[in-house]
Coordinates of C-alpha atoms in Angstrom, one line a residue:
M185 CA -107.7 -13.2 23.2
K186 CA -110.1 -10.3 23.4
P187 CA -108.1 -8.3 25.9
I188 CA -105.1 -8.4 23.7
F189 CA -106.9 -6.9 20.7
I190 CA -108.6 -4.2 22.8
S191 CA -105.3 -3.1 24.2
F192 CA -103.7 -3.3 20.8
I193 CA -106.3 -1.0 19.2
F194 CA -105.8 1.5 22.0
L195 CA -102.0 1.5 21.7
C196 CA -102.1 1.8 17.9
S197 CA -104.3 4.9 18.1
T198 CA -101.8 6.4 20.5
A199 CA -98.9 5.5 18.1
F200 CA -100.7 7.1 15.1
N201 CA -101.4 10.3 17.1
S202 CA -97.7 10.5 18.1
A203 CA -96.5 9.7 14.6
A204 CA -98.6 12.5 13.2
Q205 CA -96.9 15.0 15.5
T206 CA -93.3 13.7 15.3
D207 CA -91.0 13.2 12.3
T208 CA -89.2 9.9 13.0
V209 CA -86.6 7.8 11.2
P210 CA -85.5 4.2 11.7
G211 CA -83.8 4.3 15.1
H212 CA -87.1 5.3 16.9
R213 CA -87.1 5.2 20.7
F214 CA -90.6 3.7 21.4
Y215 CA -92.8 1.2 19.7
V216 CA -96.0 -0.9 20.2
G217 CA -96.9 -4.0 18.2
L218 CA -98.7 -7.2 17.8
Q219 CA -96.9 -10.6 17.4
G220 CA -98.2 -14.1 16.9
G221 CA -96.8 -17.5 15.9
F222 CA -96.6 -21.2 16.3
L223 CA -94.6 -23.4 18.7
L224 CA -93.1 -26.5 17.0
Q225 CA -93.6 -29.9 18.5
N226 CA -90.9 -31.1 20.9
N227 CA -90.6 -34.8 20.0
K228 CA -89.3 -35.9 23.4
L229 CA -92.3 -34.3 25.2
N230 CA -94.7 -35.6 22.6
K231 CA -93.6 -39.2 23.3
N232 CA -93.3 -38.8 27.1
P233 CA -96.5 -40.4 28.7
L234 CA -96.4 -37.8 31.5
Y235 CA -96.9 -34.9 29.0
Y236 CA -98.0 -36.0 25.4
L237 CA -97.6 -32.4 24.3
G238 CA -97.9 -31.4 20.7
N239 CA -97.5 -28.0 19.0
G240 CA -98.8 -24.7 20.2
M241 CA -99.5 -21.1 19.4
Y242 CA -99.3 -17.7 21.0
A243 CA -100.4 -14.1 20.5
E244 CA -99.2 -11.0 22.2
I245 CA -99.0 -7.2 22.3
N246 CA -95.5 -5.8 22.9
G247 CA -93.9 -2.4 23.4
G248 CA -90.4 -1.3 23.8
W249 CA -87.8 1.4 24.0
R250 CA -84.7 1.8 21.9
R251 CA -81.7 4.0 21.8
R252 CA -79.2 3.2 19.0
Q253 CA -78.2 -0.5 19.4
L254 CA -79.7 -1.0 22.9
G255 CA -83.3 -1.4 23.9
W256 CA -85.8 -3.0 26.3
E257 CA -89.1 -4.7 25.6
L258 CA -92.2 -5.8 27.4
A259 CA -94.7 -8.4 26.1
L260 CA -98.1 -9.5 27.3
G261 CA -99.6 -12.5 25.7
H262 CA -101.5 -15.8 25.8
L263 CA -99.9 -19.2 25.2
T264 CA -101.5 -22.5 24.4
I265 CA -99.7 -25.9 23.9
R266 CA -102.1 -28.6 22.9
R267 CA -102.1 -32.2 24.1
D268 CA -101.7 -34.8 21.4
A269 CA -105.0 -36.7 21.6
S270 CA -103.8 -39.4 19.2
K271 CA -101.6 -40.6 22.1
F272 CA -104.5 -41.4 24.5
N273 CA -107.8 -41.4 22.6
T274 CA -107.7 -45.3 22.7
Y275 CA -106.1 -47.7 25.0
E276 CA -103.7 -50.3 23.6
A277 CA -101.0 -52.6 25.1
T278 CA -98.4 -54.8 23.5
A279 CA -99.1 -58.5 23.5
N280 CA -95.8 -59.2 25.1
D281 CA -96.6 -56.9 28.0
V282 CA -100.1 -58.4 28.5
L283 CA -98.9 -62.1 28.4
N284 CA -95.9 -61.3 30.7
A285 CA -98.4 -59.7 33.1
Q286 CA -100.8 -62.7 33.3
A287 CA -100.5 -65.3 36.0
N288 CA -98.8 -68.5 34.8
N289 CA -97.0 -66.5 32.1
T290 CA -94.4 -69.2 31.5
M291 CA -96.9 -71.1 29.3
Y292 CA -96.0 -68.8 26.4
K293 CA -92.2 -69.0 26.8
N294 CA -91.7 -70.9 23.6
A295 CA -93.8 -68.4 21.7
R296 CA -91.8 -65.5 23.0
D297 CA -88.5 -67.2 22.4
S298 CA -89.4 -68.1 18.8
G299 CA -90.7 -64.5 18.1
Q300 CA -94.3 -65.6 17.4
I301 CA -95.7 -62.7 19.3
G302 CA -93.7 -60.0 17.5
N303 CA -95.1 -56.5 17.7
A304 CA -98.7 -57.6 18.1
L305 CA -101.0 -55.1 20.0
F306 CA -104.2 -55.5 21.9
R307 CA -106.6 -52.6 21.4
F308 CA -109.5 -51.9 23.7
P309 CA -112.9 -50.3 23.1
Q310 CA -113.3 -46.5 23.4
S311 CA -113.1 -45.5 27.0
S312 CA -116.1 -44.7 29.1
Q313 CA -114.2 -41.6 30.4
Q314 CA -111.7 -39.6 28.4
Q315 CA -110.7 -36.1 29.6
S316 CA -107.9 -33.8 28.7
E317 CA -106.9 -30.2 28.9
N318 CA -104.2 -28.2 27.0
F319 CA -101.5 -26.2 28.6
K320 CA -102.7 -22.6 28.5
G321 CA -102.0 -19.4 30.3
W322 CA -101.3 -15.6 30.3
Y323 CA -97.8 -14.4 30.5
I324 CA -95.8 -11.3 30.9
L325 CA -92.1 -11.1 29.6
T326 CA -89.6 -8.4 29.8
G327 CA -85.9 -8.1 28.9
P328 CA -83.1 -6.4 26.9
V329 CA -82.8 -6.1 23.2
Y330 CA -79.7 -5.6 21.1
W331 CA -80.1 -4.2 17.6
L332 CA -77.3 -5.2 15.2
N333 CA -77.6 -2.3 12.8
N334 CA -79.3 1.1 12.5
N335 CA -80.9 3.5 9.9
K336 CA -81.6 0.9 7.3
K337 CA -84.7 -0.6 5.8
W338 CA -83.8 -4.1 7.2
Q339 CA -82.8 -4.2 10.8
F340 CA -82.0 -7.2 13.0
Q341 CA -82.1 -7.8 16.7
I342 CA -81.4 -10.5 19.4
N343 CA -83.3 -10.5 22.6
L344 CA -83.6 -12.3 26.0
K345 CA -86.7 -12.1 28.2
G346 CA -87.9 -13.5 31.5
G347 CA -91.2 -13.3 33.3
I348 CA -94.1 -15.2 34.8
I349 CA -97.0 -17.1 33.4
S350 CA -100.4 -17.8 35.1
R351 CA -101.3 -21.1 33.7
Q352 CA -103.2 -24.4 33.9
F353 CA -100.6 -27.1 33.1
G354 CA -103.3 -29.4 31.8
Y355 CA -103.6 -33.2 31.9
Y356 CA -105.1 -36.3 30.2
L357 CA -107.1 -39.2 31.7
L358 CA -108.3 -42.4 30.0
N359 CA -110.5 -44.8 31.9
G360 CA -112.6 -47.7 30.7
K361 CA -113.1 -51.4 30.4
G362 CA -114.1 -54.1 27.9
V363 CA -112.9 -57.0 25.8
S364 CA -110.2 -56.4 23.2
P365 CA -111.4 -57.0 19.6
D366 CA -107.9 -58.4 18.9
S367 CA -106.6 -61.9 19.5
I368 CA -103.4 -63.8 18.6
T369 CA -102.8 -67.5 18.2
I370 CA -99.5 -68.7 19.4
S371 CA -97.8 -71.9 20.8
Y372 CA -98.2 -72.8 24.4
N373 CA -96.1 -75.1 26.4
A374 CA -96.0 -77.0 29.6
T375 CA -95.2 -74.9 32.7
T376 CA -93.0 -77.5 34.4
T377 CA -89.4 -76.8 34.9
A378 CA -88.5 -80.5 35.4
V379 CA -87.2 -80.8 31.9
K380 CA -84.4 -78.7 30.3
V381 CA -86.4 -78.0 27.1
T382 CA -90.1 -77.3 27.7
P383 CA -92.2 -79.1 25.2
T384 CA -94.8 -77.3 23.1
L385 CA -98.3 -78.8 23.8
G386 CA -100.4 -77.1 21.2
K387 CA -101.9 -73.7 20.1
A388 CA -103.7 -71.1 22.2
T389 CA -105.8 -68.2 20.9
V390 CA -105.7 -65.4 23.6
T391 CA -107.8 -62.3 24.1
P392 CA -107.6 -60.0 27.1
N393 CA -110.7 -58.6 29.0
G394 CA -110.3 -56.0 31.6
S395 CA -110.4 -52.4 32.9
F396 CA -107.8 -49.9 32.2
V397 CA -106.5 -46.5 33.4
R398 CA -103.9 -44.2 31.8
Y399 CA -103.2 -40.7 32.9
G400 CA -100.5 -38.0 33.0
M401 CA -100.9 -34.9 35.2
S402 CA -99.1 -32.8 37.9
Q403 CA -98.6 -34.4 41.3
D404 CA -100.7 -31.6 42.9
L405 CA -103.6 -32.2 40.6
W406 CA -103.5 -36.0 41.3
E407 CA -103.4 -35.5 45.0
S408 CA -106.4 -33.2 44.9
L409 CA -108.3 -35.8 42.9
Q410 CA -107.4 -38.4 45.5
A411 CA -108.6 -36.1 48.2
Q412 CA -112.0 -35.7 46.6
K413 CA -112.1 -39.4 45.7
S414 CA -113.4 -38.7 42.2
A415 CA -111.9 -38.1 38.8
T416 CA -115.2 -37.4 37.0
A417 CA -115.0 -33.7 37.6
I418 CA -111.5 -32.4 37.2
N419 CA -111.0 -28.8 38.1
E420 CA -107.4 -27.8 37.9
K421 CA -106.3 -24.7 39.8
T422 CA -104.3 -22.0 38.1
G423 CA -100.6 -21.8 39.0
V424 CA -97.9 -19.2 38.5
Q425 CA -94.4 -20.1 37.3
F426 CA -91.3 -18.8 35.7
I427 CA -91.0 -18.5 31.9
A428 CA -88.2 -17.3 29.6
R429 CA -87.7 -16.7 25.9
A430 CA -84.7 -15.9 23.7
G431 CA -84.5 -15.3 20.0
A432 CA -83.6 -13.3 16.9
Q433 CA -85.8 -11.1 14.8
A434 CA -85.7 -9.3 11.4
A435 CA -87.6 -6.1 10.9
Y436 CA -88.5 -4.5 7.6
F437 CA -89.5 -0.8 7.7
I438 CA -92.4 -0.3 5.3
T439 CA -92.4 3.4 6.3
K440 CA -90.4 5.2 8.9
N441 CA -93.3 4.6 11.4
I442 CA -94.3 1.0 10.5
S443 CA -92.3 -2.2 10.4
V444 CA -93.2 -5.9 9.8
N445 CA -91.2 -8.5 11.8
A446 CA -90.3 -12.2 11.5
A447 CA -88.8 -14.0 14.5
A448 CA -87.4 -17.3 15.6
Q449 CA -87.4 -18.0 19.3
Y450 CA -86.8 -20.6 22.0
W451 CA -89.3 -20.9 25.0
F452 CA -88.3 -22.4 28.3
M453 CA -90.5 -23.3 31.3
P454 CA -89.8 -25.6 34.3
S455 CA -92.2 -28.4 34.8
P456 CA -94.1 -29.2 38.0
R457 CA -93.7 -32.6 39.6
M458 CA -95.6 -35.0 37.3
T459 CA -97.2 -38.3 37.9
G460 CA -98.7 -40.9 35.5
K461 CA -99.9 -44.4 35.5
D462 CA -100.7 -47.1 33.0
T463 CA -102.7 -50.0 34.4
L464 CA -104.7 -52.9 32.9
G465 CA -106.4 -55.4 35.2
G466 CA -108.7 -58.4 34.4
V467 CA -108.2 -61.7 32.7
V468 CA -106.6 -63.2 29.7
N469 CA -109.0 -65.7 28.0
A470 CA -107.4 -68.5 26.1
T471 CA -108.9 -71.1 23.8
I472 CA -106.5 -74.1 23.8
R473 CA -106.1 -76.8 21.2
T474 CA -103.6 -79.5 22.1
N475 CA -101.6 -81.4 19.6
A476 CA -103.2 -84.6 20.9
R477 CA -106.8 -83.3 20.5
P478 CA -106.7 -80.4 18.0
T479 CA -110.5 -80.5 17.3
T480 CA -111.6 -80.4 20.9
P481 CA -110.8 -76.9 22.2
T482 CA -110.8 -76.0 25.9
K483 CA -111.2 -72.6 27.4
T484 CA -109.2 -71.2 30.4
S485 CA -108.6 -67.8 31.9
Y486 CA -105.7 -66.4 33.9
Q487 CA -105.6 -63.2 36.0
L488 CA -104.0 -60.2 34.4
S489 CA -102.3 -57.3 36.3
L490 CA -100.3 -54.9 34.2
K491 CA -99.1 -51.8 36.0
Q492 CA -96.6 -49.1 35.1
T493 CA -96.2 -45.8 37.0
Y494 CA -94.3 -42.7 36.0
G495 CA -92.9 -39.9 38.0
D496 CA -90.6 -37.2 36.7
E497 CA -90.3 -33.6 35.9
K498 CA -88.6 -32.2 32.8
S499 CA -88.0 -28.7 31.6
L500 CA -90.3 -27.7 28.7
G501 CA -88.5 -26.3 25.7
F502 CA -90.1 -25.3 22.3
L503 CA -88.9 -23.5 19.2
S504 CA -91.3 -21.0 17.6
A505 CA -91.7 -19.0 14.4
S506 CA -93.8 -15.8 14.3
L507 CA -94.8 -12.7 12.4
G508 CA -95.8 -9.3 13.7
I509 CA -96.2 -5.6 13.1
R510 CA -94.9 -2.6 15.0
F511 CA -95.8 1.1 15.1
W512 CA -92.9 3.4 16.0
L513 CA -93.2 6.7 17.8
G514 CA -91.3 9.2 19.9
G515 CA -88.2 9.2 17.9
S516 CA -85.7 12.0 17.1
K517 CA -87.1 14.9 15.4
A518 CA -85.8 16.0 12.0
A519 CA -83.6 19.0 12.1
K520 CA -85.3 22.2 11.1
H521 CA -83.9 24.0 8.1
Q522 CA -82.4 27.4 9.0
P523 CA -83.1 30.2 6.5
V524 CA -80.1 31.1 4.4
P525 CA -78.9 34.6 5.2
S526 CA -79.5 37.0 2.4
S527 CA -75.8 38.0 2.4
V528 CA -74.7 34.4 1.4
P529 CA -75.7 33.6 -2.2
A530 CA -77.4 30.2 -2.7
I531 CA -75.7 27.7 -5.0
S532 CA -78.2 26.4 -7.6
L533 CA -78.4 24.6 -10.9
K534 CA -77.6 26.7 -14.0
H535 CA -78.0 26.5 -17.7
L536 CA -74.8 26.8 -19.8
S537 CA -74.7 28.8 -23.1
I538 CA -71.5 28.4 -25.2
S539 CA -70.6 30.2 -28.4
V540 CA -67.5 30.0 -30.6
T541 CA -66.0 32.7 -32.9
D542 CA -62.8 33.1 -34.8
A543 CA -60.2 35.8 -34.3
D544 CA -62.3 38.2 -36.4
N545 CA -65.3 37.6 -34.2
Q546 CA -67.1 35.6 -36.8
P547 CA -69.2 32.6 -35.7
V548 CA -67.7 29.2 -36.3
K549 CA -69.8 26.1 -36.9
E550 CA -69.0 22.4 -36.3
V551 CA -66.6 23.1 -33.4
T552 CA -66.6 20.1 -30.9
I553 CA -66.8 21.4 -27.4
K554 CA -65.9 19.2 -24.3
I555 CA -66.9 20.1 -20.7
Y556 CA -65.0 18.3 -17.9
K557 CA -66.1 18.4 -14.3
E558 CA -63.5 18.2 -11.6
G559 CA -63.4 14.9 -9.8
E560 CA -65.2 13.0 -12.6
N561 CA -63.7 10.9 -15.5
D562 CA -66.6 11.4 -17.9
Y563 CA -67.2 14.6 -19.8
T564 CA -70.0 16.2 -21.7
E565 CA -69.7 16.9 -25.4
T566 CA -71.6 19.2 -27.8
I567 CA -71.1 20.9 -31.2
T568 CA -71.8 24.4 -32.5
H569 CA -74.4 25.2 -35.2
E570 CA -74.3 27.6 -38.2
N571 CA -74.5 30.6 -35.8
G572 CA -71.5 29.4 -33.8
Q573 CA -73.9 28.6 -30.9
A574 CA -74.0 25.2 -29.2
S575 CA -77.3 23.8 -27.8
L576 CA -78.2 25.1 -24.3
L577 CA -77.0 22.7 -21.6
E578 CA -79.7 22.7 -18.9
N579 CA -79.5 22.1 -15.2
L580 CA -75.7 21.9 -14.8
S581 CA -74.9 21.0 -11.2
P582 CA -72.6 23.3 -9.2
G583 CA -68.9 22.5 -9.4
N584 CA -65.6 23.3 -11.0
Y585 CA -65.5 22.8 -14.8
T586 CA -62.9 23.1 -17.7
I587 CA -64.4 24.0 -21.1
S588 CA -62.6 23.9 -24.5
G589 CA -63.3 23.3 -28.2
A590 CA -61.6 21.9 -31.3
K591 CA -62.2 21.8 -35.0
G592 CA -59.7 19.8 -37.0
T593 CA -56.2 20.8 -35.9
L594 CA -57.4 24.1 -34.5
T595 CA -58.3 24.6 -30.8
T596 CA -60.0 27.2 -28.7
N597 CA -58.9 28.8 -25.5
K598 CA -59.9 27.0 -22.2
V599 CA -62.4 28.6 -19.9
Q600 CA -62.6 27.7 -16.2
L601 CA -66.0 27.6 -14.3
T602 CA -66.0 27.6 -10.5
T603 CA -68.7 27.2 -7.9
E604 CA -68.8 31.0 -7.7
H605 CA -70.4 31.1 -11.1
F606 CA -73.3 29.1 -9.7
K607 CA -74.0 31.7 -6.9
S608 CA -75.1 34.4 -9.3
A609 CA -78.7 35.4 -9.7
D610 CA -78.6 34.7 -13.4
K611 CA -80.1 31.4 -14.5
V612 CA -77.8 31.1 -17.5
I613 CA -74.0 31.2 -17.5
G614 CA -72.7 32.5 -20.9
I615 CA -69.3 31.2 -22.2
K616 CA -67.5 32.5 -25.3
L617 CA -64.6 30.5 -26.9
I618 CA -62.3 31.8 -29.6
L619 CA -60.9 29.4 -32.2
Q620 CA -57.1 30.1 -32.5
P621 CA -55.7 30.3 -36.1

């Protein structure tokens, strides 16, 4: 993982230097980031004795280019998928399989037919040899990205990538021998077929004793082990194969240059030819007590040969969930503000001063004044004081206004304000209303 973090630190420093020189907005053209997550267990592969794969994890650095909705991304990372050791850390076999695999297996026919054996298992001691390796490798992926929206805090994308992975596919091997600590006591019967119904002769307590091998690995690895005639030192060679990934991602922009991401993805890889075997050889020891002489047990043994081979190849598919961070750079620059020519007055906020007099130019108090702005339903209301002056209305936004007043049944004239009033150099616009008799 060290190369990923060294590369990430270098790319981040480049991104910060560029971000310091460029004013960018969501819709940036280039980014670098770091992403990591977990692969969820595929139950079919977890139960398959050729693979016994569990969950996994990955970490990567990525970079991409974007223009509006379309983009392209490149990712370099490391992927690990662990082998589920709980599937092969001990060897066990069903009692039915063991008794069917022994010589003279018809002696337990009555027990099988009556369901005495059930789901009983024979476990064996910890193996003298247990080896396994996870699936692991370095990958490079590239492909198109489609962004579903633009210029928002939240942005979403779908993507499809293909590439190669240099990997060790991994394996597991279980090899040992010993006497099972488990035993079962069941009915045994005569082995003759001369009678239609085979009579039950007594009870037998059975315990297997033998050597066992269980493994799952690529055909190439198995053939190399056969060539060196030893499975004690397994050295799997690195192989290169195709890998693909598709998914959807949500990005939240903390700032215009930094986003955090959450993604759901599906990984696909073809599998090499696989081979596996499950063998148990030895004897089944039986202590027999006949119905005629139940207190005088006799011991007997029968050869045991249980063998099952596997050979198949399945595509590997995993869902993953991940989080990441990205640094955006090289986007469109903000437009520079052009200076306003001196010949064109600037429109700005103004203060409004309103006074009311009667026809004799005497100030009138308690006149209610209403100020309507064009295009708005609401209005501003104020009232005059003893001196006929209303309180100063501050920071009036530019626009077209209608101003009038009323006191009782008397009304004032109406005064129109336009945007031209807001272009003057004066900070205060003075309005005088006359109350009509």
